[in-house]
Coordinates of C-alpha atoms in Angstrom, one line a residue:
Chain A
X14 CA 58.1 96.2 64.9
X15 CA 59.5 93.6 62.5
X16 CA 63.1 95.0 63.7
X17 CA 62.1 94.9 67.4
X18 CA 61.0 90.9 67.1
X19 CA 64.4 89.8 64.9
X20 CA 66.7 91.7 67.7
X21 CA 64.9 90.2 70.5
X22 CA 65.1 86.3 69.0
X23 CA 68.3 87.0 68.7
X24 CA 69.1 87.9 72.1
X25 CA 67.1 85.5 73.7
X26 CA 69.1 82.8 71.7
X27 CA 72.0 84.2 73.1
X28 CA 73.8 81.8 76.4
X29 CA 73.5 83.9 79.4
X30 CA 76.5 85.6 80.4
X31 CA 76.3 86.3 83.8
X32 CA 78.0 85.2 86.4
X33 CA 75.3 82.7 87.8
X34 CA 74.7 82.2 84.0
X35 CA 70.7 81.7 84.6
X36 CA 67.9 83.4 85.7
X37 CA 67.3 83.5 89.2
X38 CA 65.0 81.1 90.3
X39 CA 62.6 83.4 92.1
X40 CA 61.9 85.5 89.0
X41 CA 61.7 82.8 86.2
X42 CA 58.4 82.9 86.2
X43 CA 58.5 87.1 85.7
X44 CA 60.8 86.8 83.4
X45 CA 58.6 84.1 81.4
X46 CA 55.7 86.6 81.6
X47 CA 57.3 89.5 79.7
X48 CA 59.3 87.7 77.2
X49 CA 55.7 85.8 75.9
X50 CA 54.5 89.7 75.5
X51 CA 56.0 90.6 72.0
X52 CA 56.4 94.3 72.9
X53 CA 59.1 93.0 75.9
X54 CA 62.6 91.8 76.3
X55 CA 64.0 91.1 79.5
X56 CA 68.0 92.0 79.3
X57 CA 69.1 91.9 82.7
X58 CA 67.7 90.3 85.6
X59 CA 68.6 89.6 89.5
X60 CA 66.2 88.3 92.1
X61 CA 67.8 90.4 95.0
X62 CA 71.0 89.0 96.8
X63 CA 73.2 89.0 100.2
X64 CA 76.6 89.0 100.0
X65 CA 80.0 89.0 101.2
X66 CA 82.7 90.7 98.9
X67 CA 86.0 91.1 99.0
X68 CA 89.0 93.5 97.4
X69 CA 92.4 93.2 98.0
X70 CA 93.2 95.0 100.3
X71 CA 94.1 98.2 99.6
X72 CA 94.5 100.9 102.5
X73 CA 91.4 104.2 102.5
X74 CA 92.9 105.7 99.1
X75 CA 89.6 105.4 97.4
X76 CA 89.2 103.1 94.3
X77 CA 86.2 101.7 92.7
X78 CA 86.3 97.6 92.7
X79 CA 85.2 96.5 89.3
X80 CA 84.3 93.1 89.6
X81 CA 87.0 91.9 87.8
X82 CA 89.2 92.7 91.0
X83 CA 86.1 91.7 93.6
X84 CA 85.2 87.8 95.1
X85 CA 82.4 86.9 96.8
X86 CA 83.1 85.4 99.4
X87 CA 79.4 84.3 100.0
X88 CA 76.2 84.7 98.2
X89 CA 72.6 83.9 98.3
X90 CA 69.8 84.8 96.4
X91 CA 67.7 83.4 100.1
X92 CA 67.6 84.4 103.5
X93 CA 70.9 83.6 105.4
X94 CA 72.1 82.7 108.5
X95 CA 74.9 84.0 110.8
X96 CA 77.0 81.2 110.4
X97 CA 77.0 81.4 106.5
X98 CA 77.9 84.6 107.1
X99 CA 80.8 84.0 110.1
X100 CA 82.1 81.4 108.1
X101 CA 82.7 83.6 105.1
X102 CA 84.3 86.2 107.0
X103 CA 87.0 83.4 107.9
X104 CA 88.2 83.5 104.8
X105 CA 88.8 87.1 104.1
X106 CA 92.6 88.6 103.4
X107 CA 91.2 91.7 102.4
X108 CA 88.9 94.4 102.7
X109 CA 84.9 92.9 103.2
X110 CA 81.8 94.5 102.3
X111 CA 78.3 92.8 103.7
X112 CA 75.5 93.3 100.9
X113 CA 71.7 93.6 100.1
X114 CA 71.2 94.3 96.8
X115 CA 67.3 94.6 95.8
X116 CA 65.4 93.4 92.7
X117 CA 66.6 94.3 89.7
X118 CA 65.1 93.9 85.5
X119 CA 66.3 95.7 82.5
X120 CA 63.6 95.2 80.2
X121 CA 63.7 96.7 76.4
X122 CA 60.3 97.9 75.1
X123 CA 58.9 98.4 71.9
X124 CA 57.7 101.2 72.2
X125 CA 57.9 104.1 75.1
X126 CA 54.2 103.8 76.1
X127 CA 55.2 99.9 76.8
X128 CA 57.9 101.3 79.1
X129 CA 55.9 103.6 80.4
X130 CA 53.1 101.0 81.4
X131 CA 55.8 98.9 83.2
X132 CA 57.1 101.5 84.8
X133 CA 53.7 102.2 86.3
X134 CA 53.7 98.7 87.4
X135 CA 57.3 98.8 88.8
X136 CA 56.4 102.5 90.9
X137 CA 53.2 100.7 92.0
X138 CA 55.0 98.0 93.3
X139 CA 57.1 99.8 95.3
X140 CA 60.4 99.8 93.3
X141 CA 60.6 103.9 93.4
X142 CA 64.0 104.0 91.7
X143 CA 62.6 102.7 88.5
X144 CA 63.4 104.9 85.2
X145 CA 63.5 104.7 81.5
X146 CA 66.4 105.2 79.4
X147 CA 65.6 106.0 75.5
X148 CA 69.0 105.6 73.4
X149 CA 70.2 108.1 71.0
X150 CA 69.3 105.2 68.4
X151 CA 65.9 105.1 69.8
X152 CA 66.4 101.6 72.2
X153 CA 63.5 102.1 74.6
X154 CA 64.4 100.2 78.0
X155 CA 63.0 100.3 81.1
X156 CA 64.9 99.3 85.3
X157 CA 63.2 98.5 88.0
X158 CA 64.9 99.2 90.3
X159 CA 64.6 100.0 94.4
X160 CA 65.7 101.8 97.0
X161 CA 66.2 100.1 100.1
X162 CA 69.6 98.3 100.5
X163 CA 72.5 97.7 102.9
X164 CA 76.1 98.5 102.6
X165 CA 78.3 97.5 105.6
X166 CA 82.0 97.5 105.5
X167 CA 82.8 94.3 107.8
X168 CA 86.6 93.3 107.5
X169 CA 89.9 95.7 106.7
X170 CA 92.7 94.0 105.7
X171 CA 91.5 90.4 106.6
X172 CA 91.0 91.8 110.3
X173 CA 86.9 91.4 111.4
X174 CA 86.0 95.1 112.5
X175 CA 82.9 94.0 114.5
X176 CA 81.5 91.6 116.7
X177 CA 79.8 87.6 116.4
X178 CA 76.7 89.9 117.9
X179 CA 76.9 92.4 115.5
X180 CA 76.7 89.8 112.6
X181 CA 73.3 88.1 114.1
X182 CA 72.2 91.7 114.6
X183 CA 72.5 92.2 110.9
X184 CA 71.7 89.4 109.2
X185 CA 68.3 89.7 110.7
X186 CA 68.1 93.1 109.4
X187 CA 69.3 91.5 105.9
X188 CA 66.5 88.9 106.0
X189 CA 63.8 91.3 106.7
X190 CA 65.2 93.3 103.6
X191 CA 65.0 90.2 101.6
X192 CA 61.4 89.0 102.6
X193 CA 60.4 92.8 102.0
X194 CA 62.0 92.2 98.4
X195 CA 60.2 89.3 97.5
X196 CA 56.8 90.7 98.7
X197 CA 57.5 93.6 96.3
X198 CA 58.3 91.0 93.1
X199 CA 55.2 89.3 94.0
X200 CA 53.4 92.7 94.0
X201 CA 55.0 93.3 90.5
X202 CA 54.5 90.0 88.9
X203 CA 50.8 90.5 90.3
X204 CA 50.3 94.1 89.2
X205 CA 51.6 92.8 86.0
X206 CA 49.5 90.3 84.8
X207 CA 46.3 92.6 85.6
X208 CA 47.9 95.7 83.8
X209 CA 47.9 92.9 80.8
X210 CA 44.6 91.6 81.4
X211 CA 43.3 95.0 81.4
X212 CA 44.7 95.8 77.9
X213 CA 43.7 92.5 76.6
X214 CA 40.3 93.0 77.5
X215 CA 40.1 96.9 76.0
X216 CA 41.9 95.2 73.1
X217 CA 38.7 96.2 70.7
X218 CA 39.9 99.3 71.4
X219 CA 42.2 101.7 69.4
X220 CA 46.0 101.6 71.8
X221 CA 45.8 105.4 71.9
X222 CA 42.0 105.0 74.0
X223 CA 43.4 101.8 76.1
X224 CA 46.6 103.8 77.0
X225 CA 44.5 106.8 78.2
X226 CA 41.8 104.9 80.1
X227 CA 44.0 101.9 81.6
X228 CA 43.1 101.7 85.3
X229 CA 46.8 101.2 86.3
X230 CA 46.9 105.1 85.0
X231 CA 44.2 106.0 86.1
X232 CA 42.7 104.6 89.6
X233 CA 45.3 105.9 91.8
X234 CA 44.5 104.7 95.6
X235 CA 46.6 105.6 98.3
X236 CA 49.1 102.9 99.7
X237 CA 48.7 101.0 102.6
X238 CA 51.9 99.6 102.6
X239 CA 51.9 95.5 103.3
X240 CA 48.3 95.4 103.9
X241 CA 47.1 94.3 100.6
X242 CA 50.9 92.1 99.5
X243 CA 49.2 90.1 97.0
X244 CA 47.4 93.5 95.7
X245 CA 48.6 96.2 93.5
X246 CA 48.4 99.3 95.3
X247 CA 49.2 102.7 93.8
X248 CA 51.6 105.3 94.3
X249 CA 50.7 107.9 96.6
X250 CA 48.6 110.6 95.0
X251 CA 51.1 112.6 93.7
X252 CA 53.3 114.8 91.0
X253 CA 54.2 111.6 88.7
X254 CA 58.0 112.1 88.4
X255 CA 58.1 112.7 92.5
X256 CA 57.1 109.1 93.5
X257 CA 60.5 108.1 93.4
X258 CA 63.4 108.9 95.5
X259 CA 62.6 112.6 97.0
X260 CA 65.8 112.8 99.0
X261 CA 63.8 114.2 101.5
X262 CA 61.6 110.9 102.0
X263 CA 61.9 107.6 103.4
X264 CA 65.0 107.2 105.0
X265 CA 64.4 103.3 104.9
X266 CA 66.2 101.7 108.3
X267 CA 64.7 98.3 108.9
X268 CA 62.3 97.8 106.2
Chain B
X27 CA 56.3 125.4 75.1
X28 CA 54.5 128.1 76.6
X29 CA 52.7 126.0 79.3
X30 CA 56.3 124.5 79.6
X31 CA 57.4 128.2 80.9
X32 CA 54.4 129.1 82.8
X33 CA 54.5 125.6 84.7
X34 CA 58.5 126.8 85.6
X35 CA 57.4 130.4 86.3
X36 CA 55.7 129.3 89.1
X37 CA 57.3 126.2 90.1
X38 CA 60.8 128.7 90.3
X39 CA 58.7 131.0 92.4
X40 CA 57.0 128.7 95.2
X41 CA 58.7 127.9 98.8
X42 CA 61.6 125.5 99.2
X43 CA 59.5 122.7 100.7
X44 CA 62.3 120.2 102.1
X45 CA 63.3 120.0 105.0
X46 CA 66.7 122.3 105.1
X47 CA 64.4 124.9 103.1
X48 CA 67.4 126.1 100.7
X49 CA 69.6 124.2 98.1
X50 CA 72.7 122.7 99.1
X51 CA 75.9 125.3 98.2
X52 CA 78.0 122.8 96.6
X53 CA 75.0 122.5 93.6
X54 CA 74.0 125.8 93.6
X55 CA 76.2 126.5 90.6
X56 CA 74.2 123.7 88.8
X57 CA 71.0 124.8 89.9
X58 CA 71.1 127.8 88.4
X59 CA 72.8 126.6 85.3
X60 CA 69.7 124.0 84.4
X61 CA 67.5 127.1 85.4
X62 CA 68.8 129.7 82.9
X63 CA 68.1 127.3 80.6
X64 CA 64.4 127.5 79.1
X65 CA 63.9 123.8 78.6
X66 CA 65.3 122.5 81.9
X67 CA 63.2 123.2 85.5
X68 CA 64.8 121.4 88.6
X69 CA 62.4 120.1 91.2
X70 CA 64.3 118.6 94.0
X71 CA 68.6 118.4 94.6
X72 CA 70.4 117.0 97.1
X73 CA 74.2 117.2 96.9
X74 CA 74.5 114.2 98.8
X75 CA 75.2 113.8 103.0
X76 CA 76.1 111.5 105.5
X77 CA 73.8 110.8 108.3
X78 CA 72.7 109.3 111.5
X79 CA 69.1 108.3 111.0
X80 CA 67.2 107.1 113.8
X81 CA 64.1 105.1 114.0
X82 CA 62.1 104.3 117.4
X83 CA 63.0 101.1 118.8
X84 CA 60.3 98.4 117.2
X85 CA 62.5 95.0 117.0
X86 CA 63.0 92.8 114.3
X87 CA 59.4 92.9 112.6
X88 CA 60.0 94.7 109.2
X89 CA 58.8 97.9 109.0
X90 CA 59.4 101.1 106.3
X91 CA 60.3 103.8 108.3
X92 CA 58.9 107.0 106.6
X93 CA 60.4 110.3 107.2
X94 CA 57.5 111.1 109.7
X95 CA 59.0 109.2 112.4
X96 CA 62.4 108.9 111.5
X97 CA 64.8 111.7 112.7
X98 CA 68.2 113.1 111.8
X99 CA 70.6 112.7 115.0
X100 CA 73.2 113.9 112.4
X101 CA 73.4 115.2 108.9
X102 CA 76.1 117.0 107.0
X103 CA 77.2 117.5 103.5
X104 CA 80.8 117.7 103.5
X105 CA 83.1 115.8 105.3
X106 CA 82.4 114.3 108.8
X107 CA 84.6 113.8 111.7
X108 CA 84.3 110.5 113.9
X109 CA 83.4 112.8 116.9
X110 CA 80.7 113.4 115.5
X111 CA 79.1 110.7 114.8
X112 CA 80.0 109.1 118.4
X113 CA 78.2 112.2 119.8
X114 CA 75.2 111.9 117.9
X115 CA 75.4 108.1 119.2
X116 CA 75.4 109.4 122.6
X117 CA 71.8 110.3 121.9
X118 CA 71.2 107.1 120.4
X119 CA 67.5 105.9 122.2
X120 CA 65.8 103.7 119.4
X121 CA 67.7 102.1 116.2
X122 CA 70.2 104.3 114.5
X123 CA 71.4 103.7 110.9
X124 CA 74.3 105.9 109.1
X125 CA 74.0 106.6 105.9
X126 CA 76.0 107.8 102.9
X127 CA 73.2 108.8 100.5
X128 CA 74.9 110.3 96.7
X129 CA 74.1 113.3 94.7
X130 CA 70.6 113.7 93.3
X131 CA 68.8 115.8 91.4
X132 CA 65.5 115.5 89.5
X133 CA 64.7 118.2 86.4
X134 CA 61.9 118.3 84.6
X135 CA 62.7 119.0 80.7
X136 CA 60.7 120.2 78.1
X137 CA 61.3 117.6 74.8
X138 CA 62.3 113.7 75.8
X139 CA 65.7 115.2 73.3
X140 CA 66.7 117.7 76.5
X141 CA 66.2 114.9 79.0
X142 CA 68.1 112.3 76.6
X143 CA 71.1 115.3 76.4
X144 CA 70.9 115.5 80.5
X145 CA 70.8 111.5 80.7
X146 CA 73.7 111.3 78.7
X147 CA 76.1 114.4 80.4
X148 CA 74.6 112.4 84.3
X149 CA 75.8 108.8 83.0
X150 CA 79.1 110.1 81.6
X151 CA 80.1 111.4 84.9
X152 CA 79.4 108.5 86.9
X153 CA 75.8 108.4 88.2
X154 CA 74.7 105.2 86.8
X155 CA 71.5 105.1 88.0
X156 CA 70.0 107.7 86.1
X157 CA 66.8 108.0 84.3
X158 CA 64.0 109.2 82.4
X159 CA 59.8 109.4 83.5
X160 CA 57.4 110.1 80.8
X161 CA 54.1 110.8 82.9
X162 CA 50.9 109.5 81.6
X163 CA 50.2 113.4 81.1
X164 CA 53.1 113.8 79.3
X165 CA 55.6 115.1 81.8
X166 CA 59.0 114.3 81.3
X167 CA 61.4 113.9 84.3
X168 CA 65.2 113.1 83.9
X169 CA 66.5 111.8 87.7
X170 CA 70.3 111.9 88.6
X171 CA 71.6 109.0 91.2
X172 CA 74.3 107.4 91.8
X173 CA 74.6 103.6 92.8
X174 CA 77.4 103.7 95.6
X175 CA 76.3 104.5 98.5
X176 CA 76.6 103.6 102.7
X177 CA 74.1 102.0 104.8
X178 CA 75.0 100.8 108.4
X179 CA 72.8 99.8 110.8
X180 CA 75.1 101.1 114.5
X181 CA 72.5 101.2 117.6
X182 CA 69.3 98.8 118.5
X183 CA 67.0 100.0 121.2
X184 CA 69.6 102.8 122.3
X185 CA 72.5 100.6 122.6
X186 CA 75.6 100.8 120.4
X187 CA 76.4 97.8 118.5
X188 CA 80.3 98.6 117.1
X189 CA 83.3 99.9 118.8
X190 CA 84.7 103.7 118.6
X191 CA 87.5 101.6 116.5
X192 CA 85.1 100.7 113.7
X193 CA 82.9 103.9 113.7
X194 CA 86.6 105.3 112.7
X195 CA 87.1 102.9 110.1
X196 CA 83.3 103.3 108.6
X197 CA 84.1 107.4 108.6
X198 CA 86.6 107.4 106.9
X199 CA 85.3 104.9 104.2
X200 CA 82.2 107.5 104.2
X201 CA 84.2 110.4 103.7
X202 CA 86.1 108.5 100.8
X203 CA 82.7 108.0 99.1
X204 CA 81.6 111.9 99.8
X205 CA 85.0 113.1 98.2
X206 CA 84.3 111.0 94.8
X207 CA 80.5 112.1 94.7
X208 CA 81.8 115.5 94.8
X209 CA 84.4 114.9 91.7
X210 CA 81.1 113.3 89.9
X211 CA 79.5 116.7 90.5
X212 CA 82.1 118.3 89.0
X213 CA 82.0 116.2 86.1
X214 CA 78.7 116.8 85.8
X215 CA 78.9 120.5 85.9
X216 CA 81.5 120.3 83.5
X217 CA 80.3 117.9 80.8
X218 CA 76.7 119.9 81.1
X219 CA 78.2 123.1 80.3
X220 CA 80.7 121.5 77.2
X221 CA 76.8 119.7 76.4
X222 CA 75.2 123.2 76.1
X223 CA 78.1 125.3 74.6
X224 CA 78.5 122.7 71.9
X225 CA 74.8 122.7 71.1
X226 CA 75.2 126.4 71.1
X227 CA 77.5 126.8 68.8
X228 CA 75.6 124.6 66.3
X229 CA 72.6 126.4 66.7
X230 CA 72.5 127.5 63.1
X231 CA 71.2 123.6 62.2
X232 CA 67.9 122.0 62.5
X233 CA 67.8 120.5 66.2
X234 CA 67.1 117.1 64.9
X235 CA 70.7 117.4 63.2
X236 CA 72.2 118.9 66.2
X237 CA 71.0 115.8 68.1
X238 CA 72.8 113.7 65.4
X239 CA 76.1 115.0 65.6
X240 CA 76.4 116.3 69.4
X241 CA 79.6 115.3 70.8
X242 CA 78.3 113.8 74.0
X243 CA 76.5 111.3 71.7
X244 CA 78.8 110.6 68.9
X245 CA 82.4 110.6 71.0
X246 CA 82.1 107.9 73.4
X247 CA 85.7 106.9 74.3
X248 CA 86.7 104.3 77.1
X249 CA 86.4 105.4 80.3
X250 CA 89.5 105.9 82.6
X251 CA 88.0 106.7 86.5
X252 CA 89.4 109.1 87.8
X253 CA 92.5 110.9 85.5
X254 CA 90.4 113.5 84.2
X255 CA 88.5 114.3 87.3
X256 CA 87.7 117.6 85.4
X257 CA 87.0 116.5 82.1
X258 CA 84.2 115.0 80.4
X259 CA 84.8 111.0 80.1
X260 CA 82.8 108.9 78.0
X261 CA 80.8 105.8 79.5
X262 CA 82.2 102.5 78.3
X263 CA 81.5 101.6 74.7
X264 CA 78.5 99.1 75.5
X265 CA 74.9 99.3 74.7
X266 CA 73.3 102.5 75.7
X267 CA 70.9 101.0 78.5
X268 CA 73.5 98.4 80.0
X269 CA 75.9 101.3 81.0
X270 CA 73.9 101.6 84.4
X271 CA 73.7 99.1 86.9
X272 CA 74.4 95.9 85.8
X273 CA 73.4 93.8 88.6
X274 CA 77.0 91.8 87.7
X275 CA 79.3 94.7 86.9
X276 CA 80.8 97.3 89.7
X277 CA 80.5 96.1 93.0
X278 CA 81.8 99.3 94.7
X279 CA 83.3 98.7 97.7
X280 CA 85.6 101.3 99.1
X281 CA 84.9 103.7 96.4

């Protein structure tokens, strides 16, 4: 424990070093949230974004664009409009990609049952790509991480592939994506607070008995999804590990 | 251990439930690999596909299109052709989406130490966004995705939004991004069999010492994509939980 508080002063002393180098405004207040908890430390954090990037361009060989070789040409952590969008495009020499790129947290945890209470919260929430990772030196962390996203080549070679139409057509796809994302960080920040209430007020309680009677465990509804936004809803009733990305279901179009 | 290999017994024996009712050809190797051994069960695989997915026609309102109303107008797990896909556009009545979606595979393990070993051989061969479930009964899942991936929205209400020239350019970026996924298989196939021979052929220590001094864990050169398609390669000497997605580091484009 003593160990676990040292590293994580430490690292929250630390400057930021991404390349925003803060923490997005939409989840500062998250991010406050879990760092107060002694058993959390946030690591890596990113509201959800839309993008324009760019590699050189570099014909269909097939490489992977590190970002030390990728711009953005445009980015927003906020809905966007076509123009933003057209006027970035303008600027491309190379090979464009259009993004949405969901919520994302790396939080380490204490302990695994920590991880494993936010990553009840984070399934709950809808982020069904969530998963903890525990380190062969025992570093517990947990990702929240989602599903849905977009991908869409736009420009080869500087030269625009699609259509002024096509760009209104998707953006407005983009921005649904987006509002879905922040409707599923509210639902998170939400769920959080009452899976920590909860424990507080079982905190007479041995852990082991609050872990095993916690109603985020153990009162599992079945979603109505966007019905209840400002609720936490449970997972679908079933297997535990088979919440989360069953190839087999939701092929997510316009959510 | 022994519910552990009743729980597979049965699991091993029931009906392939998904929707192609077998496993995919280029995993079966795998498959059966993780099932000859004791502590490993596998519960879903894909080996990855490109698809046209369509949705009925509902506008711009937002909605998470489950697989209940969403159907395939195309699906394959190898290569595709741009024929193709313009013929299943053809059909094209409501929104259509094509997709590449990765490799994944979920496997349920018997100790948190076998899903660590898995989680270790899945990140060293590429798929970054892998990771572990503990149940709150105790069930231990390890997932294996991948972060790059392809999703394009091409028709609303039945018409075609993009030219034959881009659906060419999108193909072969598609077919780019199946190749690699299929090297990452490899990898994985490789670096789980040099994972199990090695623990093999220590099997004379304890199995906390084995987990010390297994290769996987202890050897973790620099990474170099792509030179040793066939070789085990190392994840990049960072922090165990910050090798996977980053929301800064690899913005794959055309990978």
């Amino acid at each position: 424990m003593a160990a676990f508080r040292r590293w994580k002063e430490q690292r929250l002393a630390r400057a930021d070093e991404s390349r925003k180098g803060s923490v997005d405004e939409a989840i500062a207040g998250l991010v406050q949230l879990l760092n107060g908890q002694e058993r959390f430390c946030t690591t890596s954090s990113c509201a959800g974004r839309l993008l324009l990037a760019q590699a050189p361009a570099r014909g269909f060989n097939g490489y992977e664009v590190q970002k030390k070789n990728c711009s953005w040409l445009m980015v927003t952590h906020q809905l966007c409009a076509k123009e933003d969008v057209m006027t970035a495009l303008q600027k491309a020499t190379g090979d464009t990609v259009f993004k949405f790129e969901p919520f994302i947290l790396h939080v380490q945890c204490q302990e695994l049952q920590d991880a494993q209470l936010l990553h009840s919260v984070a399934i709950d929430s809808g982020f069904r790509n969530s998963g903890i990772t525990v380190g062969r030196r025992g570093k517990i962390m947990m990702a929240v991480r989602s599903t849905h996203c977009l991908e869409v080549p736009l420009s080869h070679m500087g030269k625009l592939m699609v259509t002024e139409e096509y760009v209104d057509f998707l953006v407005q796809i983009a921005n649904r994506k987006m509002e879905e994302n922040m409707k599923r960080i509210d639902r998170f920040y939400n769920c959080l607070q009452l899976a920590l209430k909860t424990e507080l007020s079982m905190s007479n309680s041995p852990r082991e008995t609050i872990q095993k009677t916690h109603s985020v465990y153990t009162h599992r509804r079945k979603r109505k999804p966007d019905k209840e936004p400002d609720a936490c809803t449970s997972s679908e009733n079933k297997e535990d590990s088979e919440t989360e990305d069953d190839p087999e279901a939701n092929l997510n179009i316009f959510s």
